[in-house]
Amino acid sequence: MSDRAIIRVQHVVKSFGKVTAVNDASFEVRAGEIFAFLGPNGAGKTTTIKMLTTLLRPTSGTLELDGLDPTQHQNEVRRRFGVVFQDPSLDSELTAWENLDIHGVLYHVPRHIRRERSETLLKMFELWDRRDDLVKTFSGGMKRRLEIARGLLHTPKVLFLDEPTLGLDPQSRNQMWTLVGNLNRAEGVTVFLTTHYMDEADRVAGRIAVIDHGRIVAIGSSAELKQQTGADSLEAAFLKLTGTTIRDESATAADQMRQVSRVWRR
Amino acid sequence: MSVIYILWLREVKKYLRSRVQIVASLGSPLMYLAVLGFGLGPVFQRAGEGKYIQFMAPGVIGMTVLFTSMFSGIAMLWDRQFGFLKETLVAPVPRLLIMIGRTLGGATVAVLQGALIFVVTLIVGFRPASLLAVPLAFLVIALIAVIFSALATAIGSSIKEMQGFQMVMNFLVMPLFFLSGAIYPLEGLPKVLAAFTRVDPLTYGVDGVRGVLIGRTHFGVTLDIAVLLGVGILFVMFGAWRFSKLEA
């Protein structure tokens, strides 16, 4: 880990019509660290990730990833990160191997490197034996692991994980974080994650930023946040920082589709 | 090129693997062929128009290509939130290549499905005037497939909600089919209906296939192909533009 900032967000605002999802947020992520983004539903976590991953443009403010502006140098920035979205983005009608192979072609990874790296990653994520099976036959945990492996295929500098453990059982969650931790140590990839589970953030993240109503309300290590709020656990610190009110978001088109997809999965 | 190829290959692979879907998708064309084909056959014959199955087989092929193309594009809506599309949207490749790869893949699947129905029409008694005409007929079929795959991409990039799917089926796909002259001759239609049939690109597709295969055409095969080419270029450009504006 170094003190060099690989992500720099300065006074970023993102509004959708009347709603301001991110409101003057500023923070930095250091190269090689595991950085957790915590916040209640609708706090602006996913919007921030979408801006950093070139899917949305900020209304105002500046973003930087490895010294490049995602709105100006889209393709250069895209080559530098891997991302696992909140909703699955694997092709479930294809095999694990095919999913990785398409990713490699899209990211211009030469064929022999593509094969070598796919093999290494599939073995590391314990999916090698299932490489020729269709993804639709995989469990939730296996799909998530495959998505992370895919996100790492082109050896990115930053890996974004948007609530990667949502809906996974404790065993799968535990395994996933062990793997992500190993990877961070072995390859030095910076990890930017969001989660609802405080114990996960506490366990894996070097530094944590708490976002609420689109503003960064606190940033620091788990110990610092506890000290700052005088709380004895990260969960208590989080509740002190963000309050105990439950956030009722209005449902979007994506939420409605998520509902339908849940029905179909059963 | 490799990007276009791999995305094209993905669509084709998925099609060839989905055996159940292939069989299921034969259902509605078969129903049109069997029920309408044999049901309206005697009336058609009495009106002095010849064998109805000869007339409607090209129409059913056109319908299959329309439905298959439109469906693959509308599936994009789902794909965008819960599928592979998002993966391609953050990849360091121009959107145009992604759009072309997807559209060509979708169009290829539609042509394959059209070929399958062509074989089915042969089984139920359709006889093309000459087998030499078949390759040219497939050129026209390919044009139909590209037109509607591109249109579907444009629609899939523009609507956000699943309910929009129903709208598109009822207010676009079904009228495109019914106005195309797939199931009735274009001669002697009421003026309003005739005007509508003329703005439907599928009309020229079906007329072209029919012209090539059985020598019966309303506009002439040359005009049909010219219109299809023009509309094809226009729709591909429109689809590419909508796709480039897509926000995940």
Coordinates of C-alpha atoms in Angstrom, one line a residue:
Chain A
M1 CA 0.0 0.0 0.0
S2 CA 1.2 3.5 -0.7
D3 CA -0.1 7.0 0.0
R4 CA -0.7 7.7 -3.6
A5 CA -4.4 8.3 -4.3
I6 CA -5.7 6.1 -7.1
I7 CA -9.2 7.5 -6.9
R8 CA -9.9 11.1 -6.2
V9 CA -13.4 12.5 -5.9
Q10 CA -13.8 16.3 -5.4
H11 CA -17.0 18.1 -4.7
V12 CA -19.0 15.7 -6.9
V13 CA -22.7 16.4 -7.3
K14 CA -25.1 14.1 -9.2
S15 CA -28.8 15.1 -9.5
F16 CA -31.6 13.2 -11.3
G17 CA -34.2 15.9 -11.9
K18 CA -35.2 17.1 -8.5
V19 CA -33.4 14.4 -6.6
T20 CA -29.8 14.9 -5.5
A21 CA -28.2 11.5 -5.2
V22 CA -24.7 12.6 -4.4
N23 CA -24.3 16.0 -2.8
D24 CA -20.8 17.6 -2.8
A25 CA -18.9 14.4 -2.0
S26 CA -15.1 14.5 -1.7
F27 CA -12.8 11.6 -0.7
E28 CA -9.7 9.8 -1.8
V29 CA -8.8 6.1 -2.1
R30 CA -5.2 5.1 -1.8
A31 CA -3.5 2.7 -4.2
G32 CA -3.5 -0.9 -2.9
E33 CA -6.0 -0.4 0.0
I34 CA -9.4 -2.0 0.6
F35 CA -11.8 0.8 0.9
A36 CA -15.4 0.3 2.1
F37 CA -18.3 2.6 1.3
L38 CA -21.0 2.3 3.8
G39 CA -24.4 4.0 3.8
P40 CA -28.1 3.4 4.2
N41 CA -30.3 2.5 1.2
G42 CA -30.4 5.4 -1.3
A43 CA -27.4 7.2 0.3
G44 CA -25.6 7.4 -3.1
K45 CA -23.3 4.5 -3.0
T46 CA -24.3 2.9 -6.3
T47 CA -24.5 6.3 -8.0
T48 CA -20.9 7.0 -7.0
I49 CA -19.7 3.7 -8.3
K50 CA -21.6 4.3 -11.6
M51 CA -19.9 7.7 -12.0
L52 CA -16.4 6.2 -11.3
T53 CA -17.1 3.4 -13.7
T54 CA -18.0 5.7 -16.6
L55 CA -21.7 4.8 -16.6
L56 CA -22.9 8.2 -15.4
R57 CA -21.6 11.7 -15.7
P58 CA -21.5 13.9 -12.6
T59 CA -23.6 17.0 -12.6
S60 CA -20.6 18.9 -11.3
G61 CA -17.3 18.3 -9.5
T62 CA -14.3 16.3 -10.6
L63 CA -13.5 12.6 -10.6
E64 CA -10.1 10.9 -11.2
L65 CA -9.1 7.3 -11.5
D66 CA -5.4 6.6 -11.7
G67 CA -4.9 10.2 -12.7
L68 CA -7.5 10.1 -15.5
D69 CA -11.0 11.7 -15.8
P70 CA -13.6 9.0 -16.4
T71 CA -15.7 11.5 -18.4
Q72 CA -12.8 12.4 -20.7
H73 CA -10.8 9.2 -21.1
Q74 CA -13.6 6.6 -21.0
N75 CA -11.7 3.7 -22.6
E76 CA -8.4 4.3 -20.7
V77 CA -10.3 4.4 -17.4
R78 CA -12.3 1.3 -18.3
R79 CA -9.2 -0.7 -18.9
R80 CA -8.0 0.2 -15.4
F81 CA -10.9 -1.1 -13.4
G82 CA -12.9 -4.3 -13.0
V83 CA -16.4 -4.1 -11.6
V84 CA -19.0 -6.4 -10.0
F85 CA -22.4 -4.8 -10.1
Q86 CA -25.1 -5.2 -7.6
D87 CA -27.2 -7.1 -10.1
P88 CA -25.7 -10.1 -11.9
S89 CA -24.1 -9.4 -15.3
L90 CA -23.0 -12.9 -16.3
D91 CA -24.4 -14.6 -19.3
S92 CA -26.1 -17.6 -17.7
E93 CA -26.6 -19.4 -21.0
L94 CA -22.9 -19.7 -21.5
T95 CA -20.2 -21.6 -19.6
A96 CA -17.9 -20.1 -17.0
W97 CA -15.0 -20.4 -19.4
E98 CA -17.0 -18.7 -22.3
N99 CA -17.9 -15.8 -20.0
L100 CA -14.3 -15.2 -19.2
D101 CA -13.2 -15.6 -22.8
I102 CA -15.7 -13.0 -24.0
H103 CA -14.5 -10.6 -21.3
G104 CA -10.9 -11.1 -22.4
V105 CA -11.8 -10.3 -26.0
L106 CA -13.7 -7.2 -25.0
Y107 CA -10.7 -6.0 -23.0
H108 CA -8.2 -6.9 -25.8
V109 CA -6.3 -9.4 -23.6
P110 CA -4.1 -11.5 -26.0
R111 CA -5.3 -15.1 -26.4
H112 CA -2.5 -16.9 -24.6
I113 CA -2.6 -14.5 -21.6
R114 CA -6.3 -14.8 -21.6
R115 CA -6.1 -18.6 -21.3
E116 CA -3.4 -18.5 -18.7
R117 CA -5.1 -15.9 -16.5
S118 CA -8.5 -17.6 -16.8
E119 CA -7.0 -20.8 -15.6
T120 CA -5.2 -19.1 -12.7
L121 CA -8.3 -17.2 -11.6
L122 CA -10.7 -20.1 -12.0
K123 CA -8.4 -22.2 -9.8
M124 CA -8.0 -19.5 -7.3
F125 CA -11.8 -19.0 -7.1
E126 CA -12.4 -22.7 -6.9
L127 CA -14.4 -22.9 -10.1
W128 CA -11.9 -24.7 -12.3
D129 CA -13.7 -28.1 -12.2
R130 CA -16.9 -26.4 -13.3
R131 CA -15.4 -24.3 -16.1
D132 CA -17.4 -26.0 -18.9
D133 CA -20.7 -25.9 -17.1
L134 CA -23.4 -23.4 -18.0
V135 CA -23.5 -20.5 -15.5
K136 CA -27.3 -21.0 -14.9
T137 CA -26.4 -24.2 -13.0
F138 CA -24.2 -22.3 -10.5
S139 CA -25.2 -21.3 -7.0
G140 CA -25.3 -17.7 -6.0
G141 CA -21.9 -17.8 -4.3
M142 CA -20.3 -19.5 -7.4
K143 CA -21.8 -16.8 -9.7
R144 CA -20.4 -14.1 -7.5
R145 CA -17.0 -15.7 -7.4
L146 CA -17.1 -16.0 -11.2
E147 CA -18.0 -12.4 -11.6
I148 CA -15.1 -11.3 -9.4
A149 CA -12.7 -13.6 -11.4
R150 CA -14.0 -12.1 -14.6
G151 CA -13.5 -8.5 -13.3
L152 CA -9.9 -9.4 -12.6
L153 CA -9.1 -11.0 -15.9
H154 CA -7.6 -7.9 -17.5
T155 CA -5.5 -7.3 -14.4
P156 CA -7.2 -4.0 -13.4
K157 CA -5.7 -1.6 -10.9
V158 CA -9.1 -1.1 -9.1
L159 CA -11.8 -3.6 -8.4
F160 CA -15.3 -2.2 -7.6
L161 CA -17.6 -4.5 -5.7
D162 CA -21.1 -3.2 -5.3
E163 CA -22.7 -5.2 -2.4
P164 CA -21.1 -8.4 -3.6
T165 CA -22.3 -10.5 -0.7
L166 CA -26.0 -9.6 -0.9
G167 CA -28.1 -12.7 -0.7
L168 CA -25.2 -15.1 0.1
D169 CA -25.0 -17.4 3.0
P170 CA -22.3 -16.8 5.7
Q171 CA -20.1 -19.6 4.4
S172 CA -20.0 -18.1 0.9
R173 CA -19.5 -14.6 2.3
N174 CA -16.6 -15.7 4.4
Q175 CA -15.0 -17.5 1.5
M176 CA -15.4 -14.6 -0.7
W177 CA -13.8 -12.1 1.6
T178 CA -10.9 -14.4 2.2
L179 CA -10.3 -14.7 -1.5
V180 CA -10.6 -10.9 -2.0
G181 CA -8.2 -10.3 0.8
N182 CA -5.7 -12.7 -0.6
L183 CA -6.0 -11.1 -4.0
N184 CA -5.4 -7.7 -2.6
R185 CA -2.3 -8.8 -0.9
A186 CA -1.0 -10.9 -3.8
E187 CA -1.7 -8.5 -6.7
G188 CA -1.9 -5.2 -5.0
V189 CA -5.3 -4.5 -6.6
T190 CA -7.2 -1.6 -4.9
V191 CA -10.6 -2.8 -3.8
F192 CA -13.5 -0.4 -3.6
L193 CA -16.5 -2.1 -2.0
T194 CA -20.0 -1.2 -0.7
T195 CA -21.8 -3.4 1.8
H196 CA -24.6 -3.3 4.3
Y197 CA -22.9 -5.8 6.6
M198 CA -20.8 -3.9 9.2
D199 CA -18.9 -7.0 10.3
E200 CA -17.6 -7.4 6.7
A201 CA -16.4 -3.8 6.5
D202 CA -14.9 -4.1 9.9
R203 CA -13.0 -7.3 8.9
V204 CA -11.7 -6.5 5.4
A205 CA -11.5 -2.8 4.9
G206 CA -8.5 -0.7 5.8
R207 CA -10.5 2.5 5.6
I208 CA -14.2 3.2 5.6
A209 CA -16.3 6.1 4.3
V210 CA -19.8 6.6 5.6
I211 CA -22.1 8.3 3.1
D212 CA -25.6 9.6 3.9
H213 CA -28.0 11.7 1.9
G214 CA -25.3 11.9 -0.7
R215 CA -22.7 13.4 1.7
I216 CA -19.6 11.9 3.2
V217 CA -20.3 12.1 6.9
A218 CA -17.2 10.3 8.2
I219 CA -14.0 8.7 6.8
G220 CA -11.3 6.7 8.5
S221 CA -10.3 3.3 9.8
S222 CA -12.8 1.2 11.8
A223 CA -11.0 2.1 15.0
E224 CA -11.0 5.8 14.1
L225 CA -14.8 5.8 13.4
K226 CA -15.5 4.1 16.7
Q227 CA -13.3 6.5 18.5
Q228 CA -14.8 9.5 16.8
T229 CA -18.3 8.5 17.7
G230 CA -17.5 7.0 21.1
A231 CA -19.2 3.7 20.0
D232 CA -18.0 0.3 20.9
S233 CA -18.8 -1.4 17.5
L234 CA -18.8 -0.3 13.9
E235 CA -22.5 -0.9 13.8
A236 CA -23.2 1.5 16.7
A237 CA -20.8 4.1 15.1
F238 CA -22.7 3.8 11.8
L239 CA -26.1 4.3 13.5
K240 CA -24.7 7.3 15.4
L241 CA -23.5 8.8 12.2
T242 CA -26.5 8.1 10.0
G243 CA -29.4 8.0 12.6
T244 CA -31.9 5.3 13.1
T245 CA -34.6 6.4 10.7
I246 CA -35.5 3.9 8.1
R247 CA -35.1 5.2 4.5
D248 CA -38.1 4.6 2.3
E249 CA -37.0 5.0 -1.3
S250 CA -39.6 5.2 -4.0
A251 CA -39.3 2.1 -6.3
T252 CA -37.6 2.5 -9.6
A253 CA -38.0 0.5 -12.8
A254 CA -35.0 -1.5 -11.8
D255 CA -36.6 -2.4 -8.4
Q256 CA -39.7 -3.6 -10.1
M257 CA -37.7 -5.8 -12.4
R258 CA -35.8 -7.1 -9.4
Q259 CA -39.1 -8.2 -7.9
V260 CA -40.1 -10.0 -11.0
S261 CA -36.7 -11.7 -11.2
R262 CA -37.0 -12.9 -7.7
V263 CA -40.3 -14.5 -8.5
W264 CA -38.8 -16.2 -11.5
R265 CA -35.8 -17.5 -9.7
R266 CA -38.0 -19.5 -7.2
Chain B
M1 CA -13.5 -7.2 -35.6
S2 CA -12.9 -9.7 -32.9
V3 CA -15.3 -7.8 -30.7
I4 CA -18.1 -8.0 -33.3
Y5 CA -17.3 -11.6 -34.0
I6 CA -17.4 -12.7 -30.3
L7 CA -20.7 -11.0 -29.7
W8 CA -22.2 -12.4 -32.8
L9 CA -20.9 -15.9 -31.9
R10 CA -22.5 -15.5 -28.4
E11 CA -25.9 -14.9 -29.9
V12 CA -25.6 -17.8 -32.3
K13 CA -24.3 -20.2 -29.7
K14 CA -27.1 -19.4 -27.3
Y15 CA -29.6 -20.0 -30.0
L16 CA -28.2 -23.3 -31.0
R17 CA -28.2 -24.4 -27.4
S18 CA -31.8 -23.5 -26.6
R19 CA -33.4 -26.5 -28.3
V20 CA -36.6 -26.1 -26.3
Q21 CA -37.0 -22.5 -27.3
I22 CA -36.5 -23.4 -30.9
V23 CA -39.3 -25.9 -30.8
A24 CA -41.5 -23.6 -28.8
S25 CA -41.0 -20.8 -31.3
L26 CA -42.3 -23.0 -34.1
G27 CA -45.7 -22.9 -32.4
S28 CA -47.2 -19.8 -33.7
P29 CA -46.0 -20.0 -37.3
L30 CA -47.3 -23.5 -37.4
M31 CA -50.6 -22.4 -36.2
Y32 CA -50.9 -19.7 -38.8
L33 CA -49.8 -22.2 -41.5
A34 CA -52.2 -24.9 -40.5
V35 CA -55.2 -23.0 -39.3
L36 CA -55.2 -20.0 -41.5
G37 CA -53.5 -21.8 -44.4
F38 CA -55.9 -24.6 -44.6
G39 CA -58.9 -22.7 -43.2
L40 CA -58.8 -19.8 -45.7
G41 CA -57.5 -22.0 -48.6
P42 CA -60.9 -22.9 -50.1
V43 CA -62.1 -19.2 -50.1
F44 CA -58.8 -18.1 -51.7
Q45 CA -59.1 -20.8 -54.3
R46 CA -62.8 -19.9 -55.1
A47 CA -61.7 -16.2 -55.5
G48 CA -59.5 -17.4 -58.3
E49 CA -56.2 -16.6 -56.5
G50 CA -54.7 -20.1 -56.6
K51 CA -53.4 -22.1 -53.7
Y52 CA -53.4 -20.1 -50.4
I53 CA -50.5 -22.0 -48.9
Q54 CA -48.3 -20.8 -51.9
F55 CA -49.4 -17.3 -51.1
M56 CA -49.0 -17.3 -47.4
A57 CA -45.8 -19.3 -46.9
P58 CA -43.6 -16.3 -47.6
G59 CA -45.7 -14.3 -45.3
V60 CA -45.3 -16.7 -42.4
I61 CA -41.5 -16.8 -43.1
G62 CA -41.5 -13.0 -42.9
M63 CA -43.6 -13.1 -39.7
T64 CA -41.1 -15.5 -38.0
V65 CA -38.2 -13.3 -38.9
L66 CA -40.0 -10.2 -37.6
F67 CA -41.0 -11.9 -34.3
T68 CA -37.5 -13.4 -33.7
S69 CA -35.7 -10.2 -34.5
M70 CA -37.9 -8.0 -32.3
F71 CA -37.8 -10.4 -29.4
S72 CA -34.0 -10.5 -29.3
G73 CA -33.9 -6.7 -29.1
I74 CA -36.6 -6.5 -26.4
A75 CA -34.8 -9.1 -24.3
M76 CA -32.2 -6.4 -24.1
L77 CA -34.3 -4.6 -21.6
W78 CA -33.9 -7.5 -19.2
D79 CA -30.3 -8.0 -20.1
R80 CA -29.5 -4.4 -19.3
Q81 CA -30.5 -4.8 -15.6
F82 CA -29.9 -8.5 -14.9
G83 CA -27.6 -9.6 -17.7
F84 CA -24.7 -9.5 -19.8
L85 CA -25.4 -6.1 -21.4
K86 CA -23.9 -4.1 -18.5
E87 CA -20.7 -6.0 -18.8
T88 CA -20.4 -4.9 -22.4
L89 CA -21.3 -1.3 -21.5
V90 CA -18.3 -0.8 -19.3
A91 CA -15.9 -2.6 -21.6
P92 CA -13.2 -0.4 -23.3
V93 CA -14.7 -0.8 -26.8
P94 CA -16.8 1.6 -28.9
R95 CA -20.5 1.1 -28.4
L96 CA -21.0 1.0 -32.2
L97 CA -19.0 -2.3 -32.3
I98 CA -21.2 -3.8 -29.5
M99 CA -24.3 -2.7 -31.3
I100 CA -23.2 -4.2 -34.6
G101 CA -22.2 -7.5 -33.0
R102 CA -25.5 -7.8 -31.2
T103 CA -27.6 -6.8 -34.1
L104 CA -25.8 -9.1 -36.5
G105 CA -26.1 -11.9 -34.0
G106 CA -29.8 -11.3 -33.5
A107 CA -30.4 -11.1 -37.3
T108 CA -28.5 -14.3 -37.9
V109 CA -30.7 -16.1 -35.3
A110 CA -33.8 -14.7 -37.1
V111 CA -32.5 -15.9 -40.5
L112 CA -31.8 -19.4 -39.0
Q113 CA -35.3 -19.4 -37.5
G114 CA -36.7 -18.3 -40.9
A115 CA -34.8 -21.1 -42.6
L116 CA -36.4 -23.6 -40.2
I117 CA -39.9 -22.3 -41.0
F118 CA -39.0 -22.4 -44.7
V119 CA -38.4 -26.2 -44.3
V120 CA -41.7 -26.5 -42.4
T121 CA -43.6 -24.8 -45.3
L122 CA -42.1 -27.2 -47.7
I123 CA -43.4 -30.0 -45.6
V124 CA -46.9 -28.7 -45.6
G125 CA -47.0 -28.3 -49.3
F126 CA -45.3 -25.0 -50.3
R127 CA -43.5 -25.3 -53.6
P128 CA -41.2 -22.5 -54.7
A129 CA -41.2 -21.9 -58.5
S130 CA -37.5 -22.7 -58.7
L131 CA -34.9 -23.8 -56.2
L132 CA -32.4 -21.5 -57.7
A133 CA -34.5 -18.6 -56.3
V134 CA -33.9 -19.8 -52.7
P135 CA -30.6 -18.0 -52.1
L136 CA -32.0 -14.7 -53.4
A137 CA -35.0 -15.2 -51.2
F138 CA -32.6 -15.6 -48.2
L139 CA -30.9 -12.3 -49.1
V140 CA -34.3 -10.6 -48.8
I141 CA -34.9 -12.5 -45.5
A142 CA -31.5 -11.3 -44.2
L143 CA -32.5 -7.7 -45.0
I144 CA -35.8 -8.1 -43.1
A145 CA -33.8 -9.6 -40.1
V146 CA -31.3 -6.7 -40.0
I147 CA -34.1 -4.1 -40.2
F148 CA -36.0 -5.4 -37.3
S149 CA -33.1 -6.4 -35.2
A150 CA -31.8 -2.8 -35.5
L151 CA -35.3 -1.4 -34.7
A152 CA -35.5 -3.7 -31.7
T153 CA -32.1 -2.5 -30.5
A154 CA -33.4 1.1 -30.8
I155 CA -36.5 0.2 -28.8
G156 CA -34.6 -1.9 -26.2
S157 CA -32.3 1.1 -25.6
S158 CA -35.2 3.6 -25.3
I159 CA -37.8 2.0 -23.0
K160 CA -37.1 1.4 -19.3
E161 CA -39.9 -0.7 -18.0
M162 CA -41.0 -4.2 -18.7
Q163 CA -44.6 -3.0 -19.2
G164 CA -43.2 -1.3 -22.3
F165 CA -42.7 -4.7 -23.8
Q166 CA -46.5 -5.4 -23.9
M167 CA -47.0 -2.0 -25.6
V168 CA -44.4 -2.8 -28.2
M169 CA -46.0 -6.2 -28.9
N170 CA -49.5 -4.8 -29.2
F171 CA -48.9 -1.5 -30.9
L172 CA -45.9 -2.3 -33.1
V173 CA -45.1 -5.9 -33.7
M174 CA -48.7 -7.2 -34.3
P175 CA -49.6 -4.2 -36.6
L176 CA -46.3 -4.6 -38.5
F177 CA -47.3 -8.2 -39.2
F178 CA -51.0 -7.7 -40.0
L179 CA -50.4 -4.7 -42.3
S180 CA -47.6 -6.4 -44.2
G181 CA -49.8 -8.4 -46.7
A182 CA -48.4 -11.6 -45.2
I183 CA -51.9 -13.1 -45.1
Y184 CA -53.9 -11.2 -47.7
P185 CA -53.1 -9.8 -51.2
L186 CA -52.4 -6.1 -51.5
E187 CA -54.5 -5.6 -54.6
G188 CA -57.9 -3.8 -54.2
L189 CA -57.5 -2.8 -50.6
P190 CA -59.4 0.2 -49.1
K191 CA -57.3 3.3 -49.6
V192 CA -56.5 3.9 -45.9
L193 CA -55.4 0.3 -45.3
A194 CA -53.4 0.4 -48.5
A195 CA -51.6 3.6 -47.3
F196 CA -50.7 1.8 -44.0
T197 CA -49.4 -1.2 -45.7
R198 CA -47.1 1.0 -47.7
V199 CA -45.3 2.5 -44.7
D200 CA -44.7 -1.0 -43.2
P201 CA -41.2 -2.2 -44.1
L202 CA -42.3 -5.8 -43.7
T203 CA -44.7 -5.3 -46.6
Y204 CA -41.7 -4.9 -49.0
G205 CA -39.9 -7.9 -47.3
V206 CA -42.8 -10.2 -47.7
D207 CA -43.5 -9.0 -51.2
G208 CA -39.9 -9.5 -52.1
V209 CA -39.7 -13.0 -50.7
R210 CA -43.0 -13.9 -52.5
G211 CA -41.8 -12.3 -55.7
V212 CA -38.6 -14.3 -55.7
L213 CA -40.1 -17.6 -54.6
I214 CA -43.4 -17.8 -56.5
G215 CA -43.1 -14.9 -59.0
R216 CA -46.1 -13.0 -57.5
T217 CA -45.2 -9.4 -56.5
H218 CA -47.1 -6.1 -56.0
F219 CA -44.2 -3.6 -56.1
G220 CA -41.6 -5.6 -58.1
V221 CA -38.6 -7.3 -56.5
T222 CA -36.2 -4.5 -57.4
L223 CA -38.2 -1.9 -55.7
D224 CA -38.7 -4.2 -52.7
I225 CA -34.9 -4.7 -52.3
A226 CA -34.2 -1.0 -52.8
V227 CA -36.7 0.0 -50.0
L228 CA -35.4 -2.7 -47.7
L229 CA -31.8 -1.6 -48.2
G230 CA -32.7 2.1 -47.6
V231 CA -34.8 1.3 -44.5
G232 CA -32.1 -1.1 -43.3
I233 CA -29.4 1.6 -43.4
L234 CA -31.7 4.1 -41.7
F235 CA -32.7 1.7 -38.9
V236 CA -29.1 0.6 -38.2
M237 CA -28.1 4.2 -37.8
F238 CA -31.0 4.9 -35.6
G239 CA -30.4 1.8 -33.5
A240 CA -26.7 2.7 -33.1
W241 CA -27.6 6.2 -32.1
R242 CA -30.1 5.1 -29.4
F243 CA -27.7 2.4 -28.2
S244 CA -24.9 5.0 -27.8
K245 CA -27.2 7.1 -25.6
L246 CA -28.0 4.2 -23.3
E247 CA -27.3 4.8 -19.6
A248 CA -27.2 1.8 -17.4

